[in-house]
PDB file of C-alpha atoms in Angstrom:
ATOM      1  CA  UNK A   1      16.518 -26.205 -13.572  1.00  0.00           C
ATOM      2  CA  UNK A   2      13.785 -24.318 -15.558  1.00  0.00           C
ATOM      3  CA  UNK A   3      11.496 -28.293 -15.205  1.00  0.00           C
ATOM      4  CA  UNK A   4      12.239 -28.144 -11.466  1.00  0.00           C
ATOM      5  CA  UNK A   5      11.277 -24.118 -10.849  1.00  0.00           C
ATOM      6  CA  UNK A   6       8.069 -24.652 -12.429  1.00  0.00           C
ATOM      7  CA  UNK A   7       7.528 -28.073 -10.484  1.00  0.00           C
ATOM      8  CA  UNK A   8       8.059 -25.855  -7.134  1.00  0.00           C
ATOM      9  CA  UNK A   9       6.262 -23.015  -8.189  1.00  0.00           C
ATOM     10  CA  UNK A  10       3.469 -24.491  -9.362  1.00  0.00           C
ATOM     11  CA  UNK A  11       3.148 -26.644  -5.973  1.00  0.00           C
ATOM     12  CA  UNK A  12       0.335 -25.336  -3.311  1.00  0.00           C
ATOM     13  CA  UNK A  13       1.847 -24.433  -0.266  1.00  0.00           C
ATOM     14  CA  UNK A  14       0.705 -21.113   1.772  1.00  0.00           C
ATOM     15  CA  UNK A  15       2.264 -19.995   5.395  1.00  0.00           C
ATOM     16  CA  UNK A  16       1.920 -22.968   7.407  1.00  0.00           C
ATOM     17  CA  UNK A  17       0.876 -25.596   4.829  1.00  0.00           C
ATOM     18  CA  UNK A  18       4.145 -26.134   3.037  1.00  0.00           C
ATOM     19  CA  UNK A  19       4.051 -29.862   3.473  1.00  0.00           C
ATOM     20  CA  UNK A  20       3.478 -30.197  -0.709  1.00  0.00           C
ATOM     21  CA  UNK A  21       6.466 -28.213  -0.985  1.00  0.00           C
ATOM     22  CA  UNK A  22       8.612 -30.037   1.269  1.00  0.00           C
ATOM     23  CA  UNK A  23       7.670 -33.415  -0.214  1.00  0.00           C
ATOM     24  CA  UNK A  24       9.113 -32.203  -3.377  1.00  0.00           C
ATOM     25  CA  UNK A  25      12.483 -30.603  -2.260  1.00  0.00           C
ATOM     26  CA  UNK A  26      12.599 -34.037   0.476  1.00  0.00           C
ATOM     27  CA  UNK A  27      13.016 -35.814  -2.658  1.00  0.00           C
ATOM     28  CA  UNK A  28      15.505 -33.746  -4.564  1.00  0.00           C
ATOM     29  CA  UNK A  29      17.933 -33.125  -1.276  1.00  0.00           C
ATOM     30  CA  UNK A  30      17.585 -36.865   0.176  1.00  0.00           C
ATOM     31  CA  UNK A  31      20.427 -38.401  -2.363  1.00  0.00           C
ATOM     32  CA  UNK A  32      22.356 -35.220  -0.985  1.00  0.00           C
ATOM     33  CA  UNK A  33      22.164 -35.170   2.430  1.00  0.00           C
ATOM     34  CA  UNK A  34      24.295 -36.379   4.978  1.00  0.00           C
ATOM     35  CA  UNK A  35      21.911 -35.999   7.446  1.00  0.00           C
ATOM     36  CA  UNK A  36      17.727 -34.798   6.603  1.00  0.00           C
ATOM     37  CA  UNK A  37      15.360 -33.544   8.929  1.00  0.00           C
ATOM     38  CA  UNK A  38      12.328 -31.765   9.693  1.00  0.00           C
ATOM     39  CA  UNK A  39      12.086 -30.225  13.082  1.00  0.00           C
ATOM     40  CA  UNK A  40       9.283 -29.295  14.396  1.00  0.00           C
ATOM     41  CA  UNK A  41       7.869 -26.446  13.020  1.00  0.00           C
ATOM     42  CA  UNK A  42       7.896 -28.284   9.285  1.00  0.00           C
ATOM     43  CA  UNK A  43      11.444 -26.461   8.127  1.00  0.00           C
ATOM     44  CA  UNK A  44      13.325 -28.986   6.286  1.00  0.00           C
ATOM     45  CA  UNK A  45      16.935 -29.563   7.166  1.00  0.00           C
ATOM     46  CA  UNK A  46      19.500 -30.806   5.185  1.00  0.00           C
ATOM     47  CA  UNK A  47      23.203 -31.151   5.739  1.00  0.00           C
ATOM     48  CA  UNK A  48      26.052 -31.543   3.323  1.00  0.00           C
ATOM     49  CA  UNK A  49      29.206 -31.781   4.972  1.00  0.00           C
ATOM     50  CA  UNK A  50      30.537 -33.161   8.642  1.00  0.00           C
ATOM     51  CA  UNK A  51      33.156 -30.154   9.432  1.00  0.00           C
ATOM     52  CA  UNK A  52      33.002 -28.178  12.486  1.00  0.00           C
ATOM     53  CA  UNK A  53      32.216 -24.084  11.009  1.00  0.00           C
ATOM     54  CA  UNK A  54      28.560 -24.548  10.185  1.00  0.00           C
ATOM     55  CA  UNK A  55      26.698 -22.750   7.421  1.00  0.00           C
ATOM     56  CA  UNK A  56      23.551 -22.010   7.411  1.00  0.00           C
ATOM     57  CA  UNK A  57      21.567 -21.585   3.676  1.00  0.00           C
ATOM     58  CA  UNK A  58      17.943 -20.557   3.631  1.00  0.00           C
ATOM     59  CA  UNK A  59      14.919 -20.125   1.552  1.00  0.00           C
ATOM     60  CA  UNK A  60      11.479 -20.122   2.386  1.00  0.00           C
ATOM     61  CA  UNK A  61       9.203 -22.960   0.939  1.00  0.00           C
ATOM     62  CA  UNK A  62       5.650 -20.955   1.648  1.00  0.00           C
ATOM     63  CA  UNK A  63       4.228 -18.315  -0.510  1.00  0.00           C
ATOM     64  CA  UNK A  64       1.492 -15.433   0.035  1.00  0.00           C
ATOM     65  CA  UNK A  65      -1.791 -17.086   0.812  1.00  0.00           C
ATOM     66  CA  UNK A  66      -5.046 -16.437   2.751  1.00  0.00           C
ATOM     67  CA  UNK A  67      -7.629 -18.057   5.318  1.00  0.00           C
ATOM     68  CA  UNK A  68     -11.488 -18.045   5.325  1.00  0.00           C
ATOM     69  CA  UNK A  69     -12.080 -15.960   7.967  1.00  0.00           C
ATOM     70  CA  UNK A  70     -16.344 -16.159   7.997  1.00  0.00           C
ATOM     71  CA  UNK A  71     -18.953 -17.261   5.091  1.00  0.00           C
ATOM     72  CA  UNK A  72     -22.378 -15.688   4.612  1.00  0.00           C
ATOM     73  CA  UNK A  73     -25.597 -16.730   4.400  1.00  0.00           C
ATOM     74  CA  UNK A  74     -24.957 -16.752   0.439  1.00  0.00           C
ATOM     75  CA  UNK A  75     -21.899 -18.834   0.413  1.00  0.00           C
ATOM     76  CA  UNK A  76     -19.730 -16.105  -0.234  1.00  0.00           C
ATOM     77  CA  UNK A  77     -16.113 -16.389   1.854  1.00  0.00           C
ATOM     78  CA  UNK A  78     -14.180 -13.516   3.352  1.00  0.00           C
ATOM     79  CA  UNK A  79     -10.751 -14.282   4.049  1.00  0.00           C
ATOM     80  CA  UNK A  80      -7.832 -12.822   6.177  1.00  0.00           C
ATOM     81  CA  UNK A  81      -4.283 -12.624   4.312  1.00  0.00           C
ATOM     82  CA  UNK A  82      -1.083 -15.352   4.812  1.00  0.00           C
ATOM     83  CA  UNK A  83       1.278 -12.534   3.941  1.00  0.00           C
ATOM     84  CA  UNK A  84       0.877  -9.244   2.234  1.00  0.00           C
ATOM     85  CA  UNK A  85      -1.659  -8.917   0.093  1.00  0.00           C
ATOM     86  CA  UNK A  86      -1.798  -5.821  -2.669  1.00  0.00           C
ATOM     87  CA  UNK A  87      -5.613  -4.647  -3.302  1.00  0.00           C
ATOM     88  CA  UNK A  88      -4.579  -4.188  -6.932  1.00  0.00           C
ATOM     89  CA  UNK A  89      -3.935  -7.648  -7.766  1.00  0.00           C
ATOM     90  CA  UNK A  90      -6.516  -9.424  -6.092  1.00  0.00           C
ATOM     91  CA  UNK A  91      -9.699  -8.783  -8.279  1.00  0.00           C
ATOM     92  CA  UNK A  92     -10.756 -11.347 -10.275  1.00  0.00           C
ATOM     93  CA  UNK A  93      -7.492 -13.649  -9.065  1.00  0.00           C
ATOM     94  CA  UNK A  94      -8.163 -17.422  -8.667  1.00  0.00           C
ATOM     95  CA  UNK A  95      -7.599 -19.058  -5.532  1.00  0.00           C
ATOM     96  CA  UNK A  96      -6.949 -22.284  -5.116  1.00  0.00           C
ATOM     97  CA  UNK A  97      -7.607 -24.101  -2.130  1.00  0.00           C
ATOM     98  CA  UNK A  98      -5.896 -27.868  -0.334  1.00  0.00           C
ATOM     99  CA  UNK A  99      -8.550 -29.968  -1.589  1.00  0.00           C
ATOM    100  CA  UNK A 100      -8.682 -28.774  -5.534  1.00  0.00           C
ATOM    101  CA  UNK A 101     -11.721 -26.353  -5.161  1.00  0.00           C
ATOM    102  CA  UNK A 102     -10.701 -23.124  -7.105  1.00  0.00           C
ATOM    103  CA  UNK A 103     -12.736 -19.408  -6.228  1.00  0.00           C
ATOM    104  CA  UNK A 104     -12.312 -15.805  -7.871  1.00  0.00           C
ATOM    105  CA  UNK A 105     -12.345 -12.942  -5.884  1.00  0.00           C
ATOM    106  CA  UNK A 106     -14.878 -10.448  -6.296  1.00  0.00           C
ATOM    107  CA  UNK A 107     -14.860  -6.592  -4.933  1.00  0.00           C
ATOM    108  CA  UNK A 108     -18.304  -5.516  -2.644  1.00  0.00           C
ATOM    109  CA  UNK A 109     -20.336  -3.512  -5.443  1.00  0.00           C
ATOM    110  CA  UNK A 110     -20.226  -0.321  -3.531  1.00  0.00           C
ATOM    111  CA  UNK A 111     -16.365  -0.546  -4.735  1.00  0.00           C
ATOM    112  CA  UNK A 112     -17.079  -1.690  -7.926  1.00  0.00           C
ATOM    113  CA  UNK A 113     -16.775   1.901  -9.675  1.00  0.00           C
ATOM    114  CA  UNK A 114     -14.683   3.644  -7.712  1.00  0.00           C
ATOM    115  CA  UNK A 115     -10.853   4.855  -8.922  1.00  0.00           C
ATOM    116  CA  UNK A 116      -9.491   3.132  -5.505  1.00  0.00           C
ATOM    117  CA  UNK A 117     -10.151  -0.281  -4.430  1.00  0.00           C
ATOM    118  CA  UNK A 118     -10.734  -1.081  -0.834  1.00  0.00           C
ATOM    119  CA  UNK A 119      -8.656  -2.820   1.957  1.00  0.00           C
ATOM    120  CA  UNK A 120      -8.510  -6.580   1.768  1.00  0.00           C
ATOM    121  CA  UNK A 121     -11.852  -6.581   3.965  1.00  0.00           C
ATOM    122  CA  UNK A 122     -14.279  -5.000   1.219  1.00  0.00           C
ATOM    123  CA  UNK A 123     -12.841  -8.821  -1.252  1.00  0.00           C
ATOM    124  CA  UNK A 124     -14.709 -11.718  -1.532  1.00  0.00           C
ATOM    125  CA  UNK A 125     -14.377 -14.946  -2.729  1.00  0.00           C
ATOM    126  CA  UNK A 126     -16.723 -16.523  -5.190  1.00  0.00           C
ATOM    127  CA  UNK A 127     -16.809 -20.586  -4.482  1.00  0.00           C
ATOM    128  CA  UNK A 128     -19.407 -22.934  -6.522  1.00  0.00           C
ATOM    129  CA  UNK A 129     -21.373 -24.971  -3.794  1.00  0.00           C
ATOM    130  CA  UNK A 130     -21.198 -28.602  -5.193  1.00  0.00           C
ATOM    131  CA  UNK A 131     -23.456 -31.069  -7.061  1.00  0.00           C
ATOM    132  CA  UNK A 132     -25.549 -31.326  -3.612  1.00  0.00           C
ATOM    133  CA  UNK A 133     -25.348 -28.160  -2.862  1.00  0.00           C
ATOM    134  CA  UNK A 134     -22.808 -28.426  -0.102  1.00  0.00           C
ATOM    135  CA  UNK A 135     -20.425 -25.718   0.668  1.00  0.00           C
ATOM    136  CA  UNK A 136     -16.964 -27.203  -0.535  1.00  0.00           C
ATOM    137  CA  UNK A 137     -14.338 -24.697   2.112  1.00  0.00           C
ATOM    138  CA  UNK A 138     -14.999 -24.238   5.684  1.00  0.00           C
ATOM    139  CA  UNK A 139     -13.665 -21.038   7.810  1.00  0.00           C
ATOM    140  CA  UNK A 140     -10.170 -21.788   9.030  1.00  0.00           C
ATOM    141  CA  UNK A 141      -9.454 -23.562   5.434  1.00  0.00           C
ATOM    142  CA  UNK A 142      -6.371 -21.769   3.667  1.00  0.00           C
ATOM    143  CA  UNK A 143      -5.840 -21.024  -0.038  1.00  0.00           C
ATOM    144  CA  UNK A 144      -3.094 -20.235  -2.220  1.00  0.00           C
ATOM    145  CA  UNK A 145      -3.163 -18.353  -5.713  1.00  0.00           C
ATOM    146  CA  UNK A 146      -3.617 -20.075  -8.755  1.00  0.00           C
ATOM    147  CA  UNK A 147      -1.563 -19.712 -11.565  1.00  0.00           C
ATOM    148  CA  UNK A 148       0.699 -21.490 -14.690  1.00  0.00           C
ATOM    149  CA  UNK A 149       4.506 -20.732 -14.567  1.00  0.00           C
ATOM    150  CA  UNK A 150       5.538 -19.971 -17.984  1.00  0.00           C
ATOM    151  CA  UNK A 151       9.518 -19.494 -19.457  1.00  0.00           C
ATOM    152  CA  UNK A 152       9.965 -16.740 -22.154  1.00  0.00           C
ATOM    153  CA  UNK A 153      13.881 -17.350 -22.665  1.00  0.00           C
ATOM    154  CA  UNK A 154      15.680 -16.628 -19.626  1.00  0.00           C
ATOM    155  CA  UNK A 155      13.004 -14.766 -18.115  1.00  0.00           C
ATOM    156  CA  UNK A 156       9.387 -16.783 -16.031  1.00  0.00           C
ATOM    157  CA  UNK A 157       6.232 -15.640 -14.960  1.00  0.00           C
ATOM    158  CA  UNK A 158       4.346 -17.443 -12.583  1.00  0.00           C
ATOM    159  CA  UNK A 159       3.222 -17.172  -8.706  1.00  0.00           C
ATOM    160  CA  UNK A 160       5.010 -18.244  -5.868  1.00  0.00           C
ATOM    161  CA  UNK A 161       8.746 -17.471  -7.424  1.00  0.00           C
ATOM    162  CA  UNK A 162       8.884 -15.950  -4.100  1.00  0.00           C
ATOM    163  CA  UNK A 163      10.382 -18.486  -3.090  1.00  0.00           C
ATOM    164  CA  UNK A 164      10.123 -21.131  -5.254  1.00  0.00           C
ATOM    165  CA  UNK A 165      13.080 -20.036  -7.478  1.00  0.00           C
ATOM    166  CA  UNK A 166      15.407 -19.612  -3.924  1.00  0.00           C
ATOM    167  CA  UNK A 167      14.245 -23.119  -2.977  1.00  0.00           C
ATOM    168  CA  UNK A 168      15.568 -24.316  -6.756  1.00  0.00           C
ATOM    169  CA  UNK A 169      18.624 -22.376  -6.430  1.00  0.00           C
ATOM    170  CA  UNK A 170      19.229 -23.916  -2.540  1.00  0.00           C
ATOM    171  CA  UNK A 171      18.950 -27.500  -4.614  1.00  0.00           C
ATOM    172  CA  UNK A 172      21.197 -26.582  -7.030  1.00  0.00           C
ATOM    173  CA  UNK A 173      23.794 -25.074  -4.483  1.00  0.00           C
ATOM    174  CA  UNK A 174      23.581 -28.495  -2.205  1.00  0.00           C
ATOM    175  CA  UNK A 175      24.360 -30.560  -5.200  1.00  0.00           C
ATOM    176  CA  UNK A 176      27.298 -28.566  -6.103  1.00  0.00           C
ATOM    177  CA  UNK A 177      28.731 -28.670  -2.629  1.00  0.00           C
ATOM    178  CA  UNK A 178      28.045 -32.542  -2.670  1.00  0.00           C
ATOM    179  CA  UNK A 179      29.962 -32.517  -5.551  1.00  0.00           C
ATOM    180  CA  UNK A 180      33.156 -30.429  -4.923  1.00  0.00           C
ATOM    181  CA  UNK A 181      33.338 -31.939  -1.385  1.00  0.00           C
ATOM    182  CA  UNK A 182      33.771 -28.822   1.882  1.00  0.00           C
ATOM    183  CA  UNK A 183      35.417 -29.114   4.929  1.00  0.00           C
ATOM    184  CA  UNK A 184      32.024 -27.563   6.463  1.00  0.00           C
ATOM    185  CA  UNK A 185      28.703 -28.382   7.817  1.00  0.00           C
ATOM    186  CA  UNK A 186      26.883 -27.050   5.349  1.00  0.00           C
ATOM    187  CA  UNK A 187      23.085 -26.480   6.218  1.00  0.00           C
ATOM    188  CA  UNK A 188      20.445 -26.302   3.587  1.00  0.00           C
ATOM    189  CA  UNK A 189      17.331 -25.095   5.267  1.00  0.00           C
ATOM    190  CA  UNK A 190      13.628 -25.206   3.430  1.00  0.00           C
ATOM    191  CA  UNK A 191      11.842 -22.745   5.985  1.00  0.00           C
ATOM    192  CA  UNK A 192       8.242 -22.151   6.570  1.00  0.00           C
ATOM    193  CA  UNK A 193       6.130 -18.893   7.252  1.00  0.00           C
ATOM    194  CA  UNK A 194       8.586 -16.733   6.143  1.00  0.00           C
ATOM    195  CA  UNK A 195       5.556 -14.769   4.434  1.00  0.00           C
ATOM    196  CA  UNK A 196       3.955 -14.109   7.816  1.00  0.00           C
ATOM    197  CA  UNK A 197       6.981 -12.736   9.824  1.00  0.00           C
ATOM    198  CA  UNK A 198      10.009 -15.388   9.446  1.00  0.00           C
ATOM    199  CA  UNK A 199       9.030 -17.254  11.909  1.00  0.00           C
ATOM    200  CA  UNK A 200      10.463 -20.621  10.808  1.00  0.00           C
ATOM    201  CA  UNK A 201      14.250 -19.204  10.115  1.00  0.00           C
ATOM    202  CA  UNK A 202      14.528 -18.485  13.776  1.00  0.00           C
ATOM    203  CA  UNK A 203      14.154 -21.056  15.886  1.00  0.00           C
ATOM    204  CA  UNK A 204      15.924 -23.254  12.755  1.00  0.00           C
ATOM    205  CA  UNK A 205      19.161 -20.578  13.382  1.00  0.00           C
ATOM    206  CA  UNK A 206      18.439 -21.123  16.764  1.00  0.00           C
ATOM    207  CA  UNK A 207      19.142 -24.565  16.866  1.00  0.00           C
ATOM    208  CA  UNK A 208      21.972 -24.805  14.508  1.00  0.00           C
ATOM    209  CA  UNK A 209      23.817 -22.004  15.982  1.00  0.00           C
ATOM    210  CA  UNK A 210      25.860 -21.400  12.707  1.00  0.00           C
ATOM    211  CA  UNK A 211      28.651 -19.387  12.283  1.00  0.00           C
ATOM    212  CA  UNK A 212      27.108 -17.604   9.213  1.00  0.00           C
ATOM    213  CA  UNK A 213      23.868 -17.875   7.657  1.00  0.00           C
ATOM    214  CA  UNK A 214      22.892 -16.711   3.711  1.00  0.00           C
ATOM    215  CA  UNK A 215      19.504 -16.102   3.335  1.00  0.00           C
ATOM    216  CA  UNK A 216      18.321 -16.809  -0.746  1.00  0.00           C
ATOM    217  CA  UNK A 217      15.105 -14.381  -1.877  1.00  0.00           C
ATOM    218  CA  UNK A 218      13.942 -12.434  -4.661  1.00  0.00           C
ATOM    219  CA  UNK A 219      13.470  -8.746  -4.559  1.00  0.00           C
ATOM    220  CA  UNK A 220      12.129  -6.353  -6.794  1.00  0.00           C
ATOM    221  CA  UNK A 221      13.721  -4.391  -9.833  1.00  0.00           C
ATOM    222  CA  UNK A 222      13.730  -0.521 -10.825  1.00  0.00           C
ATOM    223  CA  UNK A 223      13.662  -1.588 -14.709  1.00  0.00           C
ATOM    224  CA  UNK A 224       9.935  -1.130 -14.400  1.00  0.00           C
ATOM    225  CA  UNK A 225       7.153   1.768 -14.252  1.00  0.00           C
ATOM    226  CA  UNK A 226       7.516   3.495 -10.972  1.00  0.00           C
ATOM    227  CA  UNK A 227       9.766   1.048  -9.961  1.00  0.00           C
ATOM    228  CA  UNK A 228      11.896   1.102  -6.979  1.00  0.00           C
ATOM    229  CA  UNK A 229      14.807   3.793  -6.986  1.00  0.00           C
ATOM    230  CA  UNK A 230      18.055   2.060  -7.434  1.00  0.00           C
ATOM    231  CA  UNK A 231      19.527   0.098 -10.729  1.00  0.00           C
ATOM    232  CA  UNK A 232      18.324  -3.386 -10.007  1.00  0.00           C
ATOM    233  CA  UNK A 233      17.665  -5.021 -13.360  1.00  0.00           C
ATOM    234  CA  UNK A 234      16.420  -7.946 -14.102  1.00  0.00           C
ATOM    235  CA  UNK A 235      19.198  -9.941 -16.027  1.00  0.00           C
ATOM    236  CA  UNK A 236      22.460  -8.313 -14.429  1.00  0.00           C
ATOM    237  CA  UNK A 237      22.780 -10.761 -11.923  1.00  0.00           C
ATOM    238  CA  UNK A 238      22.370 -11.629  -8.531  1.00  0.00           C
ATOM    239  CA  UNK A 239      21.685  -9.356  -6.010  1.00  0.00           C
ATOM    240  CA  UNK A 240      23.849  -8.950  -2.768  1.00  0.00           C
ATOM    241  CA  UNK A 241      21.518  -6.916   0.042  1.00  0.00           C
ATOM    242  CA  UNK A 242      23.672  -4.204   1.394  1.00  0.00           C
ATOM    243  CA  UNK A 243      20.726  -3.151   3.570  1.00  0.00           C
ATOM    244  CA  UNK A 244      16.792  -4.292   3.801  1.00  0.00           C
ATOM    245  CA  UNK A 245      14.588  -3.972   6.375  1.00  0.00           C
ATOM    246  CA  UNK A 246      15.932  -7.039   8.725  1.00  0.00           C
ATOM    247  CA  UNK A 247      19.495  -6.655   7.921  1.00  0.00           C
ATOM    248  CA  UNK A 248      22.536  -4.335   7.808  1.00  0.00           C
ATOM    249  CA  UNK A 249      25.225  -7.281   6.284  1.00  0.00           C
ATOM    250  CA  UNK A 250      28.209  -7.255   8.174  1.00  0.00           C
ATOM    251  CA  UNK A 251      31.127  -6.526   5.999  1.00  0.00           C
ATOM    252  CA  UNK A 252      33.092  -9.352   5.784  1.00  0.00           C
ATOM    253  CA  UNK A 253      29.653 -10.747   5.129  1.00  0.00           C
ATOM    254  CA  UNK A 254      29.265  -8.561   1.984  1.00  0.00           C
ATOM    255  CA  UNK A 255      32.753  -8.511   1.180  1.00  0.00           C
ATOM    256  CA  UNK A 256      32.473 -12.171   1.002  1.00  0.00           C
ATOM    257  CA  UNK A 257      29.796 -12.623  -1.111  1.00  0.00           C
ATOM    258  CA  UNK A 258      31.246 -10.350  -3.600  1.00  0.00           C
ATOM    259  CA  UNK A 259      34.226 -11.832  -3.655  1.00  0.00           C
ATOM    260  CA  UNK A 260      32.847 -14.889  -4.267  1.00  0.00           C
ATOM    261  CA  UNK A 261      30.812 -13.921  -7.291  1.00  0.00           C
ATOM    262  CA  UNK A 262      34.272 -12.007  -8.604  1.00  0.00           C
ATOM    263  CA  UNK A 263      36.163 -14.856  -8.748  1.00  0.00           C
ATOM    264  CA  UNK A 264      33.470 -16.891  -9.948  1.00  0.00           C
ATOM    265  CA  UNK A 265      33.374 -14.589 -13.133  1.00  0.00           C
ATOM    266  CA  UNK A 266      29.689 -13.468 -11.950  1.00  0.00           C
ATOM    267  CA  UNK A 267      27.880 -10.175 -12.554  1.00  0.00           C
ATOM    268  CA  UNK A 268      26.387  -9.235  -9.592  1.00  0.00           C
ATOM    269  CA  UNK A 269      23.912  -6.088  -8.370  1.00  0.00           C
ATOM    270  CA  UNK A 270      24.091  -4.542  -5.054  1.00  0.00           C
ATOM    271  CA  UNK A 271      20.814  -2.803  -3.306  1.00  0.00           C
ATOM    272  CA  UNK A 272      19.980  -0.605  -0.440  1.00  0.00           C
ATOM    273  CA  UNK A 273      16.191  -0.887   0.312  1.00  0.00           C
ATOM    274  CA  UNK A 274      13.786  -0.230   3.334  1.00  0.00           C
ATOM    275  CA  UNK A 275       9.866  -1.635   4.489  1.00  0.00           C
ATOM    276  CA  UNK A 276      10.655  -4.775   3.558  1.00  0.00           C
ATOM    277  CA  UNK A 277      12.956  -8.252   5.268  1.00  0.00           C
ATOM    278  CA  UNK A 278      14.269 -11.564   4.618  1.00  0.00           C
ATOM    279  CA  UNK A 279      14.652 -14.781   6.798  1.00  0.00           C
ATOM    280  CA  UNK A 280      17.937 -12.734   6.961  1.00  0.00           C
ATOM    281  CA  UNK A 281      16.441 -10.414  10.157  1.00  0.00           C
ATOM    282  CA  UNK A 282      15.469 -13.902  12.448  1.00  0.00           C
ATOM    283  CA  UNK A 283      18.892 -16.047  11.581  1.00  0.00           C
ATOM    284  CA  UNK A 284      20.998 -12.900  12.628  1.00  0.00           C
ATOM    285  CA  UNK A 285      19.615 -12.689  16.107  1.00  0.00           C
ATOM    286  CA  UNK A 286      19.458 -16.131  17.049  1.00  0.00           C
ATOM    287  CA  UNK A 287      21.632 -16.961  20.570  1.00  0.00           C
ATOM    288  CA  UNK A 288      24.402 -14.739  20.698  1.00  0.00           C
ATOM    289  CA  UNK A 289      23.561 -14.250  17.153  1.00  0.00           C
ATOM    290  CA  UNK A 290      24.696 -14.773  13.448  1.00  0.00           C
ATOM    291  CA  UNK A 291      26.366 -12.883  10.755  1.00  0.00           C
ATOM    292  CA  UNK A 292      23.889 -13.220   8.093  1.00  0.00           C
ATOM    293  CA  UNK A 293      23.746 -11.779   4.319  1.00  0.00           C
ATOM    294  CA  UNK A 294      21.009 -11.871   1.890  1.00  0.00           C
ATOM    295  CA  UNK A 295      21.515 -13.019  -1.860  1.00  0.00           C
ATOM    296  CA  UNK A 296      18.136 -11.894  -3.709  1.00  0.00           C
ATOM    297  CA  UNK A 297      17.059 -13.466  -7.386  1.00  0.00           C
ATOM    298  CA  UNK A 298      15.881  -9.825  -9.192  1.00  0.00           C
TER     299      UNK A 298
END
């Protein structure tokens, strides 16, 4: 598992360019599936199962990215953001972008010394021309950060774990159900530009129609400086989503997924938080729509 989390993580693949991404998990689910697909938005389908109540399993293969939005006369690129992008962590990060070439972000100088840093327009990024002296991205090209994954014991640092480590976790769930056999359909979906407003999980909901969809994320913990208010902690299991942003879980949902982890002998978390959403809030409302929970990696 830990070989196969960094191999994900570590793979380029911002909102809308996920097709590295799906390559790799294409190869892990094929031996799986009883039926593979990839519909035409880019989410990749794969079913386990020929039974008649469908489930629908999803994690998002894209991570937070950016697009070169204009260059200047110096070569410098200005970008607009794939996601959510946080000021604070942006100077001096390395982006990578599809064809290799790697930038740093720089702040305007006027910013330079002051206590706050600007909005994501006052960033630049700093790209080496090449050996002609030919500018080596082009506005409309998109980039992804760059960055190792690294294992300390149980715990891994690295970029993209949102959602990288659901996408592992979907494997690992697909191969278990393969194994024990299930009287379901059981859908593992790989969905794309969930960063930029879920908009892959929808119309794949919409076109399954199942009779309950999980959607697999990570969220964040309160074990930390300021962190958010609440007893998340990393290490004390998974964590079932009372509330977020996109969804209220049902309670049979909930009640189900705790239930599940009870019998399994599983220490689980459960959290109540607001601003932000899951593939969760587009599966629930597709057709006549879907009772949907959220399972979240702390």
């Amino acid at each position: 598992m830990e070989a196969l989390i960094k191999t994900l993580a570590e793979a380029w693949g911002p909102p809308g360019f996920e097709h590295r991404v799906r390559d790799l998990i294409r190869a892990e689910v094929e031996p799986l599936a009883d039926e593979l697909r990839v519909d035409p938005l880019g989410n990749l389908i794969c079913r386990v199962g020929n039974g008649p109540k469908r489930v629908m399993l999803a994690a998002h293969m894209d991570e937070i990215g950016l697009m070169i939005s204009h260059i200047d006369r110096q070569g410098f690129a200005r970008f607009a953001p794939m996601g959510t992008l946080f000021p604070a962590t942006l100077l001096g990060a390395r982006v990578r972008f599809e064809n290799g070439v790697i930038g740093s972000i720089g702040v305007e100088h006027q910013y330079s010394k002051r206590r706050e840093l600007p909005e994501t327009g006052g960033f630049y990024i700093d790209i080496e021309q090449d050996s002609a002296g030919q500018r080596q991205v082009n506005v409309g090209d998109p980039g992804a950060f760059a960055g190792e994954v690294v294992w300390r014991g149980e715990r891994v640092i690295g970029k993209s774990l949102d959602d990288r480590l659901g996408c592992a976790v979907l494997i690992e769930a697909l191969r278990r159900v393969k194994q024990s056999g299930t009287p379901h359909s059981v859908y593992g979906v790989f969905t794309v530009q969930e960063e930029v407003g879920s908009r892959g999980a929808g119309p794949a909901a919409y076109g399954l129609d199942p009779h309950l969809g999980i959607a697999l994320d990570v969220t964040s913990t309160s074990d930390v400086p300021h962190g958010r208010s609440g007893q998340v902690k990393l290490g004390a299991g998974p964590v079932i989503l009372a509330r977020d942003g996109g969804v209220i879980a049902p309670p049979k949902v909930r009640d189900l997924m705790i239930r599940a982890a009870e019998s399994a002998g599983l220490t689980y978390q459960v959290q109540v938080i607001e601003g932000v959403a899951t593939d969760g809030r587009e599966m629930q409302i597709a057709r006549a729509g879907v009772p949907t929970g959220t399972l979240s990696i702390p």
